[in-house]
């Protein structure tokens, strides 16, 4: 098209609704970055749909001036699947929380990933149930004291990215609410990927689980506790870029780059297109033994579900012609009475 | 094939009767369903009115020869209108002892009993848990027993084709069919077409063997002395037109196609397999060239939710299941109701509760679909009354869903779903359109679009993504009327609850009033619903023929009730509500109209027989005293 | 602490009144719930009868100062019995403009209005979406307005402790509390104990500051002229014994503990968080030393299913949720019913449908729990009538579940769950045992154990894994009575459906008959259920005091109804059923007893006021004509 | 205990119910092996409970003379969790199908695995919905023609073992219905593991998906299409044991052992205790590129859920004393009336 499109701004994506998150909640930052990147993605508001479940995070759709469904707990992936299968022309985002996506919605989540419907899931992981006032979630850490675990969580937490790898997601990324540049970049990458894009965002719930990710948020610590994945680049991190990650058999290890013994070339090079083993290994990098990777873990192309489904429809029409109801009704054995 | 002449001529006497009920029973592996379907089609083509009742075991393949593995197919064909597959059997064809003993009770005294005598060996008796052969029992004197060595005769007949023993044995159902066809003067053409169509490609040896077996069966009938005459059932006088036979689930699928075409929509059909609803999925997934998108979801919740997503996107969204699956959908049905989006939820009922009797019929989900959601969450509920009616009812449901902007529930049941009847093929070009408009302009030029501003039917606009300027968010929290914004305002909540109720009530304005068959007032009104229509109608007509003052009001609209229903009820002294449950419609009727309706309730996984209903009607009208039964 | 004398003496005049209703409103962050709880406890300790109504926003922390963020706590304390938190307010304490404007309507003309005048700045008004200060409105003349610079006075009072500005500001709710305590002559001891208990450890500066603020508030009351006198509410004459204040959800949890102890069982409590049921989980998970095992499942389905597993294993299994979560449990509840295992399913109702109004109260899940399952699947349903009644009702439910071997549903609602009342502490040693036996020997010595062989109540034996010789399999398919083997037999199915219905009906034999409060016959019977008990009782008693012929039958057993209910209903000319829904009990009563019961239905997320009920009662009894309203 | 226990036989575990599977169904073989190993496991019938969902496979409990629950579709893991949490003394087995466990029951499945409840899941994978007569399942292969996919499956299948790795299962194994010795061994290993044991069994549905696993069943092909994992042993397979699996970076490769270029020591050695990366890689070995591993993929020890949960209860009792109801009721503020 050669007609110039109106240039959209973040404000064009701002709805008229009052925001109802607690002051200081990490959700604000994610909303801000989303509104910032939406114009850059270039899909107009009327072609964009946000679908969410229930939770603090799931209030998100009310705050963006696009189409939106604030649905029921855990079911956003299923609703979004139906929407995208029938309306592939739309840009569809799923907004969900750690409880919404991984507890009640865990099954829809893995099935969405395996089907590879072309939409973007943003999981606000605050390791807690915010909206219901502070029970533990599937990502809460062992020992965490919450309203429902006065003696500490005993459930071994789910690692959202490991689960996504298990379900063979084609795009997997992680970012941090307060790392606004990185977050904006990650959201854009998710939008650009054709297929299901899964982004885990470390999000601070300052009311019920304050500081759960402070290590990854604070400027003072984050360079040492996180590592930014960059495609084709060696895995280096640390404030002074003096540590790296090396592959040793099937294990990863942290190596010191200061003494020159280990060269950059010896390090693991990140490859977004690699087989999923690498992604799985990266997902296992956890504090305190490892810096936690942020960025795009994986970005590979595979046929999208809606293309495959609609492809069969097109093929059927091509092979058999557009269905004719009268013909169908009259097919097989029929008989006439009195005519 | 020029078999026409040969296949209907007989040298024996022909006895003309007005109708015949026959049941074919055998092992699940014996092809009884196929045999029954062929007999049905052939009888339909012969111009008879027909009604069928297939009945098969829950197991995929229960151990051969056991009682659990018995599969049956009953068909009534007649020269008059029939609405049920028949109460009792004029003839029973039993392929093995297990089939015989589990079905004999339904054969009338003096009825024709044809058995494959080759399968009454000791090992067969043992499988059927029998000590002595039922053929040796004195009770056999009550029937016209014809023992046919079907296995051997078939083997001989197909010997020329060099089939394996197993393959040859498989032909014996066609032998049985031939015999039955001879017996009732049925034309073999359609079945021959079927045989050559099905086994034609490359496997013509099998096809030819089957044809041979079929003809051998026919010849056998013509030959043996035990069968002195055959029967003739004249064509029924049905309304003019072209007919075909249609099965309930198929009619449901085709009705959806028609509704889509009438409304200019494509179907998004999301489901999770479950007996007896799965066949709708199996049928619809064939119609991709109609633009139908079928989605087998990971579970029932995903199915209904994906349908909600598709509906939000502007598609014709449908989800189906049976009782246990509907139970899982209830939370999301409540969401769809809050979102005020059109959606069809089809419940093909089966025996409950829990997993219950998956392959048996029952009408016990009525309360679940009417009341089974949290909060005040009324929805229109429609119930099909027969296989062909499934075609109509989904179209009505889709009309309601789109005109009122809400989910609509359609009830079917295992009996309707698997049963079949002749269907007058409609002229597609004459189907009236269902008008749907998606707004393209804001209804609130001075402010933001108001997704919950309503029309005179209280329907909100179906604005769909992609439409510039109409961006809006919907959700399950209570919302302000008009703007659709979240609202905790007490008065708004009360208003919205009333609006949602009124929207459902408005459905009555879009639907025809209740019809009564029989006298417009009198002693007894039979109120029925769903798949019991045929039995109730037949019983009521029989009672009327005996001079009883009884009428039938068969309800297709379960919620809201037709607006004239209360007035109709008031014109009769007594009300009888026969149901295949413990009295669910009765509870609704009693609550609504404060009438001491009496229930006739059967919950055996089986349809009503006409005679039991007739007895009840007679009892209530003869005694003169009103029976009062409290619902518990 | 020797503050006793000081804290209750005043030099001003004291006016004795029989009861006071006061509401404390402010921002969610202002600690209104804490303040309300303290006032409640203190009043209870003073021997008053009390009833409370906390009301808070759906948001965790709605933006400060906005209308959406207003949190309130209402308490009525009196020298007579009270059953509701009061219709209208004698006094309103408002911490900011948003709180003031959203609550003022409930303050009686001439009522006392205390505001924190420091929070009526321009920015506060803006947050409340107000142009002018409500304090400047002429309407203020209707009230006894007392403007208190709470923020400043508190700051001054706590200056000595060197707190941060924020910390100092946080003390102002204690200042307000002190003022209220002065006003109603409340003893500060309990609150002082609370302050030092809560903030005692290491943070005694905060504790001391709060104490200072509290005392400053008291002193302020004693000092300022605007308050000419304080009030005195004498102790009520309650039955003898030791009392404590108890909140509904807490009573539910404690009732479960009592039921477990009475039956010699340990609790397996499986739940998924949801408002307003979560507090039961929060409460129970504290009691691990009672052997309570709480399980926060991955969803509601897993919660109810894990409870079924625990029940099969012989444990006391309980699952709780609210409407949307109950909707998800229905399929599994049907399974439990087929397995005939004891299980408690507790539904703390909230505003529906769908997500609805999560923090508001409603009675709209009655039909869902009675009918919301596939197939014929009746279950006993009990409904608590007040916070303390939750303690009783779960014990009754557990008794039924174990004596009849079936799941039992208990209904509570948001109003009961968060409300509180004085509770006469029972003597634990006198609680009667609930006898449970797990068989150790086969009931069928000649063959295999028969898990579905029944006793006189139709209960099957609760044989548990680990018991030698009693191995058996249960499942959701219909089973043969006695043996429990899968059965597709038609007659057996009908028999089992009837048995399951009869088992539920048998619950009536184990429960007391319906009681009537008031004349045993007469003009009007008010039929109520659940959390509206207090309002209905108060209204009926008020009407009776006015000489009206009206009685109250408050139903706690929703299914089956008490066996004498029909007979009771027949003794009154009219029946009124007030419900916080569209008429769910009314539908059941009409269907069952064919009585033209009239509904009074409110669905605003709020409890009834006494006066609206009284008006309705008056209308129905004065007019003399029977109102007839059709349920739709 | 020094009293001699009665020696149990397979017959002691045989119930009086007629078996209702199709003749030739792979389920028979699994049942037979189960009944064979149950006596060897040594838990008496009355201490054993089989919990199943719905499906052909889920009829299993009726056929073993132990305690059993034939529950509802997909929910067996949840039911078994509640049972085992409250009755740790019992030996609990979950019997499930590919639809039951991975479609409707997917969420309970991953949550059971992450919690590590000490029970055994046997998943009868026939890549089809048997009981409902032949619709595709989450493990059906792409292109598979079934009753609900006349033009072929387009969903990318779930790999049960990858999913289990994603959920961090502590015991993962695979066997084949007709490989009776291997199956019996695998069942025993599952029983021996403390924690959740997950066993995928390739099972032939000869009615609706006949031959789906014939490569792994037929004596003629199975040595070339499957590889038996043995702890501590190099990964060698083939009828003539002449092929092996070697690690190359993060990829596996098939190597020929005939020409002697590759030595056994160069091969990958299986390690059941290795970190989960190896298990993940093994789960990705699929036909035709690789032989499919059978045997125990992983067997590591981690605290069981019921131990952790009951541990907190014991600790609470120890610290606070056995709860006293009267004391609880009288705690906090109370007051007396008239006494
Ligand atoms: C069916 C159902 N079950 C439970 C709830 C209650 N509920 C609402 S949100 C939520 C969990 C929220 O946690 P998460 O998904 O992590 O979102 P967050 O609030 O932390 O952003 C729960 C349990 C519900 N609304 N519906
Ligand atoms: C809630 C619910 N949904 C659907 C069904 C129908 N159903 C029964 S078994 C089954 C799938 C069976 O497949 P699988 O789990 O692979 O077991 P298999 O029969 O292949 O052993 C389905 C869809 C049901 N019984 N309940
Ligand atoms: S409770 Fe936590 S997650 Fe929810 S809005 Fe508040 S800070 Fe954010
Ligand atoms: S349908 Fe398939 S899985 Fe089911 S019993 Fe038959 S062969 Fe086995
Ligand atoms: Mg969260
Ligand atoms: Mg399967």
PDB file of N, CA and C in Angstrom, chain D residues 194-234:
ATOM      1  N   UNK D 194      11.104 -44.121  44.674  1.00  0.00           N
ATOM      2  CA  UNK D 194      10.338 -43.313  45.630  1.00  0.00           C
ATOM      3  C   UNK D 194      10.162 -41.920  45.045  1.00  0.00           C
ATOM      4  N   UNK D 195       8.932 -41.560  44.787  1.00  0.00           N
ATOM      5  CA  UNK D 195       8.619 -40.328  44.074  1.00  0.00           C
ATOM      6  C   UNK D 195       7.729 -40.713  42.903  1.00  0.00           C
ATOM      7  N   UNK D 196       7.317 -39.725  42.116  1.00  0.00           N
ATOM      8  CA  UNK D 196       6.431 -40.060  41.006  1.00  0.00           C
ATOM      9  C   UNK D 196       7.210 -40.778  39.908  1.00  0.00           C
ATOM     10  N   UNK D 197       6.759 -41.961  39.563  1.00  0.00           N
ATOM     11  CA  UNK D 197       7.378 -42.713  38.471  1.00  0.00           C
ATOM     12  C   UNK D 197       6.466 -42.607  37.266  1.00  0.00           C
ATOM     13  N   UNK D 198       7.036 -42.173  36.174  1.00  0.00           N
ATOM     14  CA  UNK D 198       6.237 -42.045  34.968  1.00  0.00           C
ATOM     15  C   UNK D 198       6.727 -43.027  33.917  1.00  0.00           C
ATOM     16  N   UNK D 199       5.843 -43.901  33.463  1.00  0.00           N
ATOM     17  CA  UNK D 199       6.199 -44.886  32.442  1.00  0.00           C
ATOM     18  C   UNK D 199       5.273 -44.725  31.246  1.00  0.00           C
ATOM     19  N   UNK D 200       5.853 -44.438  30.111  1.00  0.00           N
ATOM     20  CA  UNK D 200       5.084 -44.435  28.875  1.00  0.00           C
ATOM     21  C   UNK D 200       5.191 -45.832  28.269  1.00  0.00           C
ATOM     22  N   UNK D 201       4.041 -46.412  27.935  1.00  0.00           N
ATOM     23  CA  UNK D 201       4.068 -47.722  27.283  1.00  0.00           C
ATOM     24  C   UNK D 201       3.484 -47.581  25.885  1.00  0.00           C
ATOM     25  N   UNK D 202       4.271 -47.944  24.893  1.00  0.00           N
ATOM     26  CA  UNK D 202       3.748 -47.983  23.527  1.00  0.00           C
ATOM     27  C   UNK D 202       2.728 -49.116  23.474  1.00  0.00           C
ATOM     28  N   UNK D 203       1.500 -48.783  23.133  1.00  0.00           N
ATOM     29  CA  UNK D 203       0.444 -49.784  23.191  1.00  0.00           C
ATOM     30  C   UNK D 203      -0.326 -49.807  21.883  1.00  0.00           C
ATOM     31  N   UNK D 204      -0.474 -50.996  21.353  1.00  0.00           N
ATOM     32  CA  UNK D 204      -1.169 -51.097  20.076  1.00  0.00           C
ATOM     33  C   UNK D 204      -2.684 -51.114  20.278  1.00  0.00           C
ATOM     34  N   UNK D 205      -3.357 -50.221  19.558  1.00  0.00           N
ATOM     35  CA  UNK D 205      -4.813 -50.277  19.471  1.00  0.00           C
ATOM     36  C   UNK D 205      -5.087 -50.889  18.113  1.00  0.00           C
ATOM     37  N   UNK D 206      -5.350 -52.182  18.115  1.00  0.00           N
ATOM     38  CA  UNK D 206      -5.453 -52.864  16.830  1.00  0.00           C
ATOM     39  C   UNK D 206      -6.736 -52.536  16.082  1.00  0.00           C
ATOM     40  N   UNK D 207      -7.639 -51.835  16.727  1.00  0.00           N
ATOM     41  CA  UNK D 207      -8.878 -51.479  16.042  1.00  0.00           C
ATOM     42  C   UNK D 207      -8.791 -50.114  15.368  1.00  0.00           C
ATOM     43  N   UNK D 208      -8.270 -49.136  16.074  1.00  0.00           N
ATOM     44  CA  UNK D 208      -8.308 -47.788  15.512  1.00  0.00           C
ATOM     45  C   UNK D 208      -6.960 -47.223  15.085  1.00  0.00           C
ATOM     46  N   UNK D 209      -5.898 -47.894  15.479  1.00  0.00           N
ATOM     47  CA  UNK D 209      -4.586 -47.355  15.097  1.00  0.00           C
ATOM     48  C   UNK D 209      -3.579 -48.496  15.005  1.00  0.00           C
ATOM     49  N   UNK D 210      -3.992 -49.514  14.321  1.00  0.00           N
ATOM     50  CA  UNK D 210      -3.196 -50.744  14.301  1.00  0.00           C
ATOM     51  C   UNK D 210      -1.810 -50.486  13.716  1.00  0.00           C
ATOM     52  N   UNK D 211      -0.828 -51.014  14.385  1.00  0.00           N
ATOM     53  CA  UNK D 211       0.524 -50.949  13.867  1.00  0.00           C
ATOM     54  C   UNK D 211       1.264 -49.659  14.142  1.00  0.00           C
ATOM     55  N   UNK D 212       0.678 -48.790  14.937  1.00  0.00           N
ATOM     56  CA  UNK D 212       1.343 -47.509  15.205  1.00  0.00           C
ATOM     57  C   UNK D 212       2.747 -47.725  15.750  1.00  0.00           C
ATOM     58  N   UNK D 213       2.927 -48.803  16.480  1.00  0.00           N
ATOM     59  CA  UNK D 213       4.242 -49.056  17.075  1.00  0.00           C
ATOM     60  C   UNK D 213       4.836 -50.365  16.589  1.00  0.00           C
ATOM     61  N   UNK D 214       4.392 -50.821  15.437  1.00  0.00           N
ATOM     62  CA  UNK D 214       4.869 -52.142  15.012  1.00  0.00           C
ATOM     63  C   UNK D 214       6.401 -52.150  14.905  1.00  0.00           C
ATOM     64  N   UNK D 215       6.970 -51.019  14.534  1.00  0.00           N
ATOM     65  CA  UNK D 215       8.437 -50.963  14.447  1.00  0.00           C
ATOM     66  C   UNK D 215       9.085 -51.338  15.767  1.00  0.00           C
ATOM     67  N   UNK D 216       8.453 -50.940  16.859  1.00  0.00           N
ATOM     68  CA  UNK D 216       9.041 -51.192  18.166  1.00  0.00           C
ATOM     69  C   UNK D 216       8.584 -52.524  18.748  1.00  0.00           C
ATOM     70  N   UNK D 217       7.569 -53.108  18.116  1.00  0.00           N
ATOM     71  CA  UNK D 217       7.032 -54.363  18.628  1.00  0.00           C
ATOM     72  C   UNK D 217       7.598 -55.565  17.906  1.00  0.00           C
ATOM     73  N   UNK D 218       7.713 -55.434  16.585  1.00  0.00           N
ATOM     74  CA  UNK D 218       8.107 -56.588  15.803  1.00  0.00           C
ATOM     75  C   UNK D 218       9.544 -56.988  16.089  1.00  0.00           C
ATOM     76  N   UNK D 219       9.708 -58.264  16.307  1.00  0.00           N
ATOM     77  CA  UNK D 219      11.063 -58.773  16.567  1.00  0.00           C
ATOM     78  C   UNK D 219      11.987 -58.400  15.432  1.00  0.00           C
ATOM     79  N   UNK D 220      11.438 -58.389  14.223  1.00  0.00           N
ATOM     80  CA  UNK D 220      12.265 -58.150  13.040  1.00  0.00           C
ATOM     81  C   UNK D 220      12.863 -56.752  13.008  1.00  0.00           C
ATOM     82  N   UNK D 221      12.136 -55.788  13.498  1.00  0.00           N
ATOM     83  CA  UNK D 221      12.601 -54.408  13.361  1.00  0.00           C
ATOM     84  C   UNK D 221      13.051 -53.773  14.662  1.00  0.00           C
ATOM     85  N   UNK D 222      12.549 -54.272  15.759  1.00  0.00           N
ATOM     86  CA  UNK D 222      12.672 -53.497  16.988  1.00  0.00           C
ATOM     87  C   UNK D 222      14.112 -53.226  17.425  1.00  0.00           C
ATOM     88  N   UNK D 223      14.995 -54.120  17.102  1.00  0.00           N
ATOM     89  CA  UNK D 223      16.377 -53.877  17.531  1.00  0.00           C
ATOM     90  C   UNK D 223      16.997 -52.707  16.781  1.00  0.00           C
ATOM     91  N   UNK D 224      16.458 -52.455  15.604  1.00  0.00           N
ATOM     92  CA  UNK D 224      16.998 -51.345  14.826  1.00  0.00           C
ATOM     93  C   UNK D 224      16.276 -50.028  15.060  1.00  0.00           C
ATOM     94  N   UNK D 225      15.093 -50.119  15.587  1.00  0.00           N
ATOM     95  CA  UNK D 225      14.302 -48.892  15.742  1.00  0.00           C
ATOM     96  C   UNK D 225      14.195 -48.437  17.181  1.00  0.00           C
ATOM     97  N   UNK D 226      14.667 -49.285  18.085  1.00  0.00           N
ATOM     98  CA  UNK D 226      14.661 -48.861  19.486  1.00  0.00           C
ATOM     99  C   UNK D 226      16.035 -49.106  20.074  1.00  0.00           C
ATOM    100  N   UNK D 227      16.292 -48.434  21.133  1.00  0.00           N
ATOM    101  CA  UNK D 227      17.566 -48.652  21.834  1.00  0.00           C
ATOM    102  C   UNK D 227      17.250 -48.792  23.307  1.00  0.00           C
ATOM    103  N   UNK D 228      17.819 -49.825  23.904  1.00  0.00           N
ATOM    104  CA  UNK D 228      17.507 -50.065  25.308  1.00  0.00           C
ATOM    105  C   UNK D 228      18.489 -49.308  26.185  1.00  0.00           C
ATOM    106  N   UNK D 229      17.974 -48.435  27.003  1.00  0.00           N
ATOM    107  CA  UNK D 229      18.834 -47.662  27.888  1.00  0.00           C
ATOM    108  C   UNK D 229      19.268 -48.525  29.062  1.00  0.00           C
ATOM    109  N   UNK D 230      20.556 -48.504  29.334  1.00  0.00           N
ATOM    110  CA  UNK D 230      21.039 -49.229  30.520  1.00  0.00           C
ATOM    111  C   UNK D 230      21.990 -48.323  31.272  1.00  0.00           C
ATOM    112  N   UNK D 231      21.707 -48.194  32.523  1.00  0.00           N
ATOM    113  CA  UNK D 231      22.485 -47.278  33.351  1.00  0.00           C
ATOM    114  C   UNK D 231      23.980 -47.617  33.322  1.00  0.00           C
ATOM    115  N   UNK D 232      24.766 -46.619  33.031  1.00  0.00           N
ATOM    116  CA  UNK D 232      26.211 -46.813  33.046  1.00  0.00           C
ATOM    117  C   UNK D 232      26.769 -47.502  31.810  1.00  0.00           C
ATOM    118  N   UNK D 233      25.884 -47.847  30.904  1.00  0.00           N
ATOM    119  CA  UNK D 233      26.351 -48.561  29.716  1.00  0.00           C
ATOM    120  C   UNK D 233      26.371 -47.624  28.520  1.00  0.00           C
ATOM    121  N   UNK D 234      27.245 -47.895  27.570  1.00  0.00           N
ATOM    122  CA  UNK D 234      27.270 -47.077  26.356  1.00  0.00           C
ATOM    123  C   UNK D 234      26.013 -47.341  25.549  1.00  0.00           C
TER     124      UNK D 234
END
